[in-house]
Each structure stands twice: as structure tokens, then as C-alpha cells.
Short mmCIF file of C-alpha atoms and ligand atoms in Angstrom, two decimals:
data_model
loop_
_atom_site.label_atom_id
_atom_site.label_comp_id
_atom_site.label_asym_id
_atom_site.label_seq_id
_atom_site.Cartn_x
_atom_site.Cartn_y
_atom_site.Cartn_z
CA MET U 16 34.90 119.77 3.84
CA ILE U 17 38.47 119.30 2.57
CA ASP U 18 40.19 115.91 2.37
CA ALA U 19 43.81 114.97 3.08
CA TYR U 20 44.82 115.82 -0.50
CA GLY U 21 43.29 119.30 -0.43
CA ARG U 22 40.20 118.33 -2.47
CA THR U 23 36.99 120.12 -1.50
CA ILE U 24 34.16 117.59 -1.15
CA SER U 25 31.07 119.33 -2.46
CA TYR U 26 29.14 116.51 -4.14
CA LEU U 27 27.24 113.58 -2.61
CA ARG U 28 25.77 110.65 -4.50
CA LEU U 29 23.15 109.08 -2.32
CA SER U 30 21.75 105.67 -3.20
CA VAL U 31 18.15 105.27 -2.05
CA THR U 32 17.83 101.58 -2.94
CA ASP U 33 19.94 98.72 -4.26
CA ARG U 34 16.89 97.24 -6.06
CA CYS U 35 16.16 97.61 -9.73
CA ASN U 36 13.50 96.60 -12.24
CA LEU U 37 16.21 95.87 -14.87
CA ARG U 38 19.30 93.64 -14.86
CA CYS U 39 21.78 95.37 -17.18
CA ALA U 40 24.36 92.80 -18.24
CA TYR U 41 27.32 94.94 -17.12
CA CYS U 42 25.75 96.03 -13.81
CA MET U 43 24.31 93.00 -12.04
CA PRO U 44 23.68 89.28 -12.57
CA VAL U 45 20.15 88.07 -13.34
CA ALA U 46 20.04 86.34 -9.95
CA MET U 47 21.20 89.45 -8.06
CA ARG U 48 20.45 89.27 -4.35
CA PHE U 49 19.18 92.45 -2.78
CA GLN U 50 19.45 93.62 0.81
CA PRO U 51 16.54 92.86 3.13
CA ARG U 52 14.43 96.02 3.45
CA ALA U 53 15.30 96.49 7.13
CA GLU U 54 18.95 96.88 6.12
CA LEU U 55 18.17 99.91 3.95
CA LEU U 56 18.14 103.39 5.44
CA ASP U 57 14.57 104.59 5.84
CA TRP U 58 13.54 108.00 4.49
CA ASP U 59 14.21 109.74 7.83
CA GLU U 60 17.70 108.23 7.96
CA LEU U 61 18.38 109.16 4.34
CA ASP U 62 17.26 112.70 5.12
CA ALA U 63 19.55 112.81 8.17
CA VAL U 64 22.51 111.68 6.05
CA ALA U 65 21.80 114.11 3.20
CA SER U 66 21.27 116.98 5.63
CA ALA U 67 24.50 116.20 7.52
CA PHE U 68 26.42 116.46 4.24
CA VAL U 69 24.61 119.69 3.35
CA GLY U 70 25.66 121.00 6.77
CA LEU U 71 29.26 120.14 5.88
CA GLY U 72 29.18 122.18 2.67
CA VAL U 73 27.99 119.69 0.05
CA ARG U 74 26.32 121.80 -2.68
CA ARG U 75 25.17 119.12 -5.10
CA LEU U 76 23.20 115.99 -4.33
CA ARG U 77 22.53 113.20 -6.79
CA LEU U 78 19.95 110.53 -5.94
CA THR U 79 20.72 107.17 -7.44
CA GLY U 80 20.53 103.44 -6.83
CA GLY U 81 19.72 100.72 -7.93
CA GLU U 82 16.78 102.40 -9.57
CA PRO U 83 15.73 105.39 -7.44
CA LEU U 84 12.28 105.66 -9.03
CA VAL U 85 11.26 102.13 -7.95
CA ARG U 86 11.43 102.97 -4.24
CA LYS U 87 8.01 103.99 -2.95
CA GLY U 88 8.17 107.48 -1.46
CA ILE U 89 10.94 108.84 -3.69
CA VAL U 90 8.92 111.84 -4.88
CA GLU U 91 8.01 112.78 -1.30
CA PHE U 92 11.70 112.43 -0.38
CA VAL U 93 12.70 114.86 -3.13
CA GLU U 94 9.99 117.21 -1.88
CA ARG U 95 11.47 116.96 1.64
CA LEU U 96 15.00 117.63 0.45
CA SER U 97 13.87 120.61 -1.61
CA ARG U 98 13.94 122.69 1.58
CA HIS U 99 17.74 122.78 1.15
CA LEU U 100 17.28 124.23 -2.34
CA ARG U 101 14.91 126.90 -1.07
CA SER U 102 17.26 127.83 1.78
CA GLY U 103 20.14 128.17 -0.70
CA ALA U 104 22.20 125.50 1.11
CA LEU U 105 22.09 123.20 -1.95
CA ASP U 106 22.70 124.29 -5.55
CA GLU U 107 20.95 121.29 -7.06
CA ILE U 108 19.34 117.92 -6.58
CA THR U 109 19.77 115.60 -9.54
CA MET U 110 18.99 111.97 -10.23
CA THR U 111 20.37 109.05 -12.22
CA THR U 112 17.65 106.74 -13.51
CA ASN U 113 17.05 104.05 -16.08
CA GLY U 114 14.05 106.11 -17.23
CA THR U 115 11.48 103.30 -17.10
CA GLU U 116 9.41 105.08 -14.42
CA LEU U 117 10.22 108.61 -15.50
CA GLU U 118 7.15 109.32 -17.59
CA ARG U 119 4.80 109.21 -14.61
CA ASN U 120 7.21 110.98 -12.21
CA ALA U 121 8.76 113.73 -14.35
CA ALA U 122 6.24 116.48 -13.58
CA ALA U 123 6.41 115.91 -9.79
CA LEU U 124 10.22 115.81 -9.83
CA ALA U 125 10.30 119.09 -11.75
CA LYS U 126 7.80 120.61 -9.31
CA HIS U 127 10.09 119.79 -6.39
CA GLY U 128 13.15 121.40 -7.93
CA ILE U 129 14.87 118.74 -10.05
CA ARG U 130 16.31 120.48 -13.10
CA ARG U 131 18.68 117.83 -14.47
CA ILE U 132 18.43 114.05 -14.78
CA ASN U 133 20.84 111.49 -16.17
CA VAL U 134 19.14 108.65 -18.02
CA SER U 135 20.95 105.44 -18.93
CA LEU U 136 20.36 104.43 -22.54
CA ASP U 137 22.54 101.75 -24.09
CA SER U 138 20.71 101.00 -27.34
CA LEU U 139 18.07 102.40 -29.68
CA ASP U 140 17.20 98.99 -31.06
CA PRO U 141 14.29 97.61 -28.98
CA ALA U 142 15.52 93.99 -29.18
CA GLN U 143 19.10 94.91 -28.34
CA PHE U 144 17.88 97.17 -25.50
CA GLU U 145 15.84 94.29 -24.11
CA ARG U 146 18.87 91.97 -24.34
CA ILE U 147 21.30 94.36 -22.61
CA THR U 148 18.85 95.33 -19.85
CA ARG U 149 17.39 91.80 -19.72
CA GLY U 150 13.77 92.74 -20.03
CA GLY U 151 13.65 96.52 -20.44
CA GLN U 152 11.24 98.21 -22.84
CA LEU U 153 12.89 100.92 -24.90
CA ASP U 154 9.65 102.79 -25.63
CA ARG U 155 9.06 103.38 -21.91
CA VAL U 156 12.48 104.96 -21.52
CA ILE U 157 11.99 107.18 -24.56
CA ALA U 158 8.57 108.23 -23.21
CA GLY U 159 10.28 109.06 -19.91
CA ILE U 160 12.95 111.17 -21.59
CA ASP U 161 10.34 113.06 -23.61
CA ALA U 162 8.16 113.63 -20.54
CA ALA U 163 11.11 115.07 -18.62
CA LEU U 164 12.12 117.33 -21.50
CA ALA U 165 8.51 118.52 -21.80
CA VAL U 166 8.52 119.76 -18.18
CA GLY U 167 11.85 121.54 -18.62
CA ILE U 168 14.21 118.97 -17.06
CA ALA U 169 17.58 118.85 -18.86
CA ILE U 170 18.55 115.29 -19.74
CA LYS U 171 21.98 113.78 -20.15
CA LEU U 172 22.24 110.27 -21.53
CA ASN U 173 24.73 107.76 -20.15
CA THR U 174 25.75 104.90 -22.41
CA VAL U 175 27.99 102.08 -21.21
CA VAL U 176 29.80 100.83 -24.30
CA LEU U 177 30.04 97.06 -24.59
CA ARG U 178 32.37 95.48 -27.12
CA ASN U 179 29.96 92.89 -28.47
CA ASP U 180 26.64 94.66 -28.01
CA ASN U 181 26.42 98.36 -28.76
CA LEU U 182 29.79 99.57 -30.04
CA ASP U 183 28.24 99.84 -33.51
CA GLU U 184 25.50 102.12 -32.16
CA VAL U 185 27.58 104.95 -30.69
CA VAL U 186 27.21 107.32 -33.67
CA GLY U 187 23.47 106.62 -33.92
CA LEU U 188 22.99 107.20 -30.18
CA ALA U 189 24.86 110.52 -30.35
CA GLN U 190 22.81 111.63 -33.37
CA TRP U 191 19.59 110.70 -31.57
CA ALA U 192 20.66 112.61 -28.46
CA HIS U 193 21.65 115.71 -30.39
CA ARG U 194 18.39 115.78 -32.34
CA ARG U 195 16.65 116.10 -28.96
CA GLY U 196 19.12 118.73 -27.72
CA VAL U 197 20.49 116.29 -25.17
CA ALA U 198 24.14 115.62 -24.19
CA ILE U 199 25.46 112.06 -24.13
CA SER U 200 28.34 110.49 -22.21
CA PHE U 201 29.95 107.24 -23.16
CA ILE U 202 31.20 105.16 -20.24
CA GLU U 203 33.86 102.47 -20.01
CA VAL U 204 32.65 99.41 -18.17
CA MET U 205 34.15 99.18 -14.68
CA PRO U 206 34.96 95.92 -12.87
CA LEU U 207 32.45 96.42 -10.05
CA GLY U 208 31.11 93.11 -8.78
CA ASP U 209 30.76 89.87 -10.70
CA VAL U 210 28.35 89.51 -13.61
CA GLU U 211 27.85 86.53 -15.96
CA GLN U 212 30.21 87.81 -18.68
CA SER U 213 33.93 88.48 -18.40
CA ARG U 214 34.73 92.16 -17.94
CA ILE U 215 37.48 91.77 -20.50
CA ASP U 216 34.95 90.70 -23.14
CA GLN U 217 32.73 93.67 -22.26
CA HIS U 218 35.39 96.37 -22.05
CA VAL U 219 36.04 98.86 -24.86
CA PRO U 220 38.58 101.66 -24.36
CA MET U 221 37.11 105.11 -24.99
CA THR U 222 39.79 105.75 -27.62
CA ALA U 223 37.96 103.21 -29.83
CA VAL U 224 34.63 104.99 -29.24
CA ARG U 225 36.21 108.35 -29.96
CA ASP U 226 37.70 107.04 -33.23
CA LEU U 227 34.22 106.01 -34.39
CA LEU U 228 32.69 109.37 -33.49
CA GLU U 229 35.54 111.26 -35.15
CA GLN U 230 34.72 109.55 -38.44
CA ARG U 231 31.43 111.48 -38.27
CA TRP U 232 32.28 114.72 -36.40
CA THR U 233 35.17 116.96 -35.42
CA LEU U 234 35.34 116.88 -31.62
CA ILE U 235 36.33 120.16 -30.00
CA PRO U 236 37.48 119.93 -26.33
CA SER U 237 35.10 121.82 -24.06
CA ALA U 238 35.96 123.67 -20.86
CA THR U 239 33.01 122.01 -19.05
CA ARG U 240 34.24 120.06 -16.00
CA THR U 241 32.09 118.64 -13.25
CA GLY U 242 34.77 117.48 -10.81
CA GLY U 243 33.95 113.98 -12.02
CA PRO U 244 35.55 111.63 -14.50
CA ALA U 245 33.78 112.95 -17.62
CA ARG U 246 35.68 114.91 -20.28
CA TYR U 247 33.40 116.85 -22.62
CA PHE U 248 33.65 117.76 -26.30
CA SER U 249 31.47 119.79 -28.67
CA THR U 250 30.86 118.45 -32.12
CA ASN U 251 31.14 120.69 -35.18
CA GLU U 252 27.33 120.43 -35.38
CA GLY U 253 26.84 121.76 -31.83
CA GLY U 254 26.26 118.50 -29.94
CA THR U 255 27.87 117.64 -26.60
CA ILE U 256 29.65 114.34 -26.07
CA GLY U 257 31.36 113.20 -22.87
CA PHE U 258 33.74 110.33 -22.25
CA ILE U 259 34.03 108.65 -18.86
CA THR U 260 37.29 106.75 -18.78
CA PRO U 261 37.96 105.37 -15.33
CA LEU U 262 40.31 102.69 -16.59
CA SER U 263 42.27 104.16 -19.46
CA GLU U 264 42.78 107.62 -17.91
CA ASN U 265 43.20 108.59 -14.30
CA PHE U 266 40.73 111.23 -13.16
CA CYS U 267 41.08 111.07 -9.40
CA GLY U 268 43.16 114.20 -8.74
CA GLY U 269 40.20 116.56 -9.00
CA CYS U 270 37.60 114.25 -7.42
CA ASN U 271 35.05 116.25 -5.39
CA ARG U 272 32.62 113.49 -4.47
CA VAL U 273 31.69 110.80 -1.98
CA ARG U 274 28.92 108.21 -2.07
CA VAL U 275 26.55 106.73 0.48
CA THR U 276 25.02 103.33 -0.23
CA ALA U 277 21.38 102.48 0.43
CA THR U 278 22.50 100.70 3.61
CA GLY U 279 24.30 103.81 4.84
CA GLN U 280 27.90 102.91 4.04
CA LEU U 281 29.88 106.05 3.25
CA CYS U 282 32.28 105.22 0.39
CA PHE U 283 35.13 107.59 -0.16
CA CYS U 284 35.87 106.21 -3.62
CA LEU U 285 33.88 104.12 -6.13
CA GLY U 286 36.98 102.04 -6.77
CA GLN U 287 38.05 101.32 -3.19
CA ASN U 288 36.40 99.36 -0.40
CA ASP U 289 37.18 101.68 2.53
CA GLY U 290 34.30 103.57 4.13
CA ILE U 291 32.36 104.16 7.34
CA ASP U 292 29.09 102.73 8.55
CA LEU U 293 26.71 105.67 8.94
CA ARG U 294 23.77 103.34 9.58
CA ALA U 295 25.51 101.95 12.68
CA LEU U 296 25.98 105.52 13.90
CA LEU U 297 22.38 106.48 13.09
CA ARG U 298 20.97 103.42 14.88
CA ASP U 299 23.25 103.64 17.93
CA PRO U 300 21.02 104.77 20.85
CA GLU U 301 24.13 105.75 22.85
CA ARG U 302 25.60 108.00 20.16
CA THR U 303 26.42 111.47 21.36
CA GLN U 304 28.57 112.66 18.45
CA PRO U 305 26.60 114.48 15.72
CA LEU U 306 26.60 112.62 12.40
CA GLY U 307 28.25 115.57 10.64
CA SER U 308 31.22 115.61 12.96
CA ALA U 309 31.76 111.82 12.51
CA ILE U 310 31.73 112.32 8.73
CA ALA U 311 34.08 115.31 8.92
CA GLU U 312 36.52 113.29 11.04
CA ALA U 313 36.48 110.36 8.61
CA ILE U 314 36.84 112.31 5.38
CA HIS U 315 40.65 112.41 5.57
CA ARG U 316 40.51 108.68 4.71
CA LYS U 317 39.34 109.44 1.15
CA PRO U 318 42.08 107.80 -0.93
CA LEU U 319 44.10 109.54 -3.61
CA GLY U 320 42.77 107.29 -6.38
CA HIS U 321 41.02 104.13 -7.44
CA ASP U 322 42.48 100.66 -7.92
CA PHE U 323 40.67 99.50 -11.07
CA ARG U 324 42.45 97.05 -13.34
CA ILE U 325 40.98 95.19 -16.32
CA ALA U 326 43.64 92.51 -16.02
CA ALA U 327 43.34 88.98 -17.33
CA ALA U 328 40.75 86.95 -15.45
CA VAL U 329 39.81 89.83 -13.17
CA THR U 330 36.08 90.22 -12.78
CA GLY U 331 35.19 92.27 -9.79
CA THR U 332 38.25 94.16 -8.54
CA VAL U 333 35.84 95.84 -6.15
CA ASP U 334 33.29 93.43 -4.76
CA ARG U 335 30.40 95.94 -4.65
CA HIS U 336 28.20 96.13 -7.73
CA MET U 337 27.58 99.64 -9.07
CA SER U 338 23.93 99.27 -8.07
CA VAL U 339 25.04 98.90 -4.44
CA THR U 340 27.41 101.84 -4.32
CA GLY U 341 25.17 104.08 -6.40
CA GLY U 342 26.18 105.12 -9.89
N1 SAM C 405 19.46 102.57 -12.32
C1 SAM C 405 19.95 103.88 -12.63
C2 SAM C 405 20.55 103.91 -14.02
O1 SAM C 405 20.74 102.85 -14.62
O2 SAM C 405 20.84 105.01 -14.48
C3 SAM C 405 20.94 104.42 -11.63
C4 SAM C 405 21.94 103.48 -11.05
S1 SAM C 405 23.11 102.81 -12.23
C5 SAM C 405 24.07 101.77 -11.19
C6 SAM C 405 24.11 104.24 -12.55
C7 SAM C 405 24.99 104.19 -13.74
O3 SAM C 405 25.98 103.22 -13.54
C8 SAM C 405 24.30 103.84 -15.03
O4 SAM C 405 24.56 104.85 -16.00
C9 SAM C 405 24.92 102.54 -15.44
O5 SAM C 405 24.98 102.43 -16.82
C10 SAM C 405 26.26 102.61 -14.78
N2 SAM C 405 26.91 101.33 -14.50
C11 SAM C 405 26.41 100.26 -13.85
N3 SAM C 405 27.34 99.27 -13.74
C12 SAM C 405 28.45 99.74 -14.35
C13 SAM C 405 29.74 99.20 -14.56
N4 SAM C 405 30.09 98.00 -14.13
N5 SAM C 405 30.65 99.96 -15.23
C14 SAM C 405 30.32 101.21 -15.66
N6 SAM C 405 29.12 101.77 -15.48
C15 SAM C 405 28.19 101.05 -14.83
FE1 SF4 C 406 19.43 98.75 -12.85
FE2 SF4 C 406 20.79 100.93 -13.43
FE3 SF4 C 406 22.07 98.65 -12.86
FE4 SF4 C 406 20.74 98.82 -15.14
S1 SF4 C 406 22.52 100.06 -14.56
S2 SF4 C 406 20.66 97.10 -13.68
S3 SF4 C 406 19.07 100.10 -14.59
S4 SF4 C 406 20.84 99.83 -11.48
#
């Protein structure tokens, strides 16, 4: 599948729920309203969507949310999708999770073919972690990370850096990650949906994060590229650190991905509102066109780049929260 700008689309991020058991301060408001369950794609519909993309040449599938591990049936869904790994049609199924439910699910996920998981971890101080996530328990996440590592799943940590909360923890987080043999990516906050705080107060440019890390390590640019926004570096002590800089650097030229929300909206770009309603197609009894051909026809609408701006008074340039689009 090749878009209008010659980019091969080989990566799908599929959100299986918009719900979450945490309320990270940069992601969603405490009083977040979730979609009624009937609006979400059911497991058969999610399978139909994933399989249509696999049929169109997508090689990598990431399951996300909301929190994917809070939806009942997620392990069975991974087991179902693993047929595409066995057939060789998919290279990998990965997941992005907050880690709170990972301890009890890690072994089953590994059994069904998951080899890599991204875990969000924004603080190593239990009280600060609880504040940022508004109720999360750090020890559960750490137990989840250790359980995944113990069954051979490679972990990458994702840390959203917030000016007034965890900027002073970036070196400590990287040291903690490297001691466990785990890579870590630092992420700039994106203006996706309204939250209580101003995005301007939350935002830290990655240059500031890099300056802090360079006081501790020499960062050597790495050739690793994933087709996504992360740029990776090795430290002089052998650790891996990534920077995800949607705002201060443009990364769209090599973008290889699309996203499908838990309600079946195909989003061509995290930072744009255009998309197509796959749920309407799936639920249309009169539909004759195969889902894959509808997707292939629409893919030329993938835009060249995002429209993010952290401008004064802007909170929510794109009205979808990250938990809706799927991180
Ligand atoms: N609940 C899972 C988790 O937290 O990993 C998966 C979904 S979450 C929406 C995916 C990623 O998006 C997380 O790493 C989270 O930190 C990040 N994220 C959420 N809102 C964001 C925002 N406004 N700007 C940047 N990253 C954000
Ligand atoms: Fe939930 Fe993930 Fe959003 Fe945090 S970042 S509120 S864990 S969906």
C-alpha cells in the first residue's frame, strides 16, 4: 500500500479500547467520557480490520488504546491474530500499555507471539507517579515490566516529559532503564484533546531533555529507524535513548503508519482529523466492496504532515485525545 507521497504503509496501530484505568495528566481529564460499549468495534470487527490491513501489506501491528490490557478478551484476540504471524504475513504484533495489568498477562502474551512491548513510565517516585497518572501504583508497573522481561519480552519505556513534574527525573529514568537492559524514549507532549492543564505549561522541548542527558552521557546517533518519529542514540555506557519530537522537529516525510480508533475510524495522521469510518462500512448490510479495497482507495488521502502547534492559548489543536486515536 503506497500513499500519494510514495510512502509505503506497512504499520498499523489498532486501538482496542478508549477506556483506561489511569488518567495521566497529559493524556485525558479526570472526568473523561468514554464511548458507549456498542460504539466500539467488537473482537470480530477488530479482527476484520486488522486482517484487511495485513492483506494490504501491513507487516507490523501494534495494539494500543486507551489501555489495551483492560479490555476483556485481549489475550484471546492476540491469540487469534497470531495466525498472521504463523503464516508469515505479519512480522510482529506489539503492544503499548501502561503496565498495570502486565504482570498477570505477560506469559500469555509471550505465548501468543508478542516479543516487544512499550510500557509508559513517567516517574520512579511512587508519589509523583500517582500524581501524574492520578491514581496509578508504581510497584504494579515495575512488577509488570519485570514479568515481561522474565518471559523474554523486550521492553521499551516511553516517558512523556512534563516541565513541572518529571523533567528532573530524566537521567534517573534512563539509568533505571539501562540497568534493566531496556531502551527508553522521551516524548514531547502533543496538543491532543483538552486536559486540565495548559499544554504550554506541560511542554518541554526535547533539546532541554537532551541537554540534561548529555551532562551525564555522550550520546552517539544510532542508525536505528522505525519509520516513526523517534530518533535513537547510544550512550557511551551502551544504553539506548530515543527522542520523539513531534513539535520541535518534523518527522512526517518517512511516515509508514496509519491508525484505527476503537470505534473503527481510520486516521491517516495522528495530527490531522481526516479519516474514514470503517465501522460504518463493517456494519453496512448492503456493502459489496471488500474492506481492503475501500481502505486502499482511501489511503491516498494520508496527508503529507501534521498540523501541531504549541501556540499561545492553544490546548487541543486536534480534538481527539491520544487515548481515542491510540498512542
Ligand atoms: N495506555 C497505554 C499507555 O499509556 O502506554 C497505551 C495508550 S497511550 C495513549 C500511548 C502513549 O501515548 C503513551 O506512551 C502516552 O504516554 C502517550 N501520550 C498520551 N497522551 C499524550 C500526549 N498528549 N502527548 C504525547 N504523548 C501522549
Ligand atoms: Fe491511560 Fe495511557 Fe492515557 Fe495514561 S497515557 S491515561 S495510561 S491511555
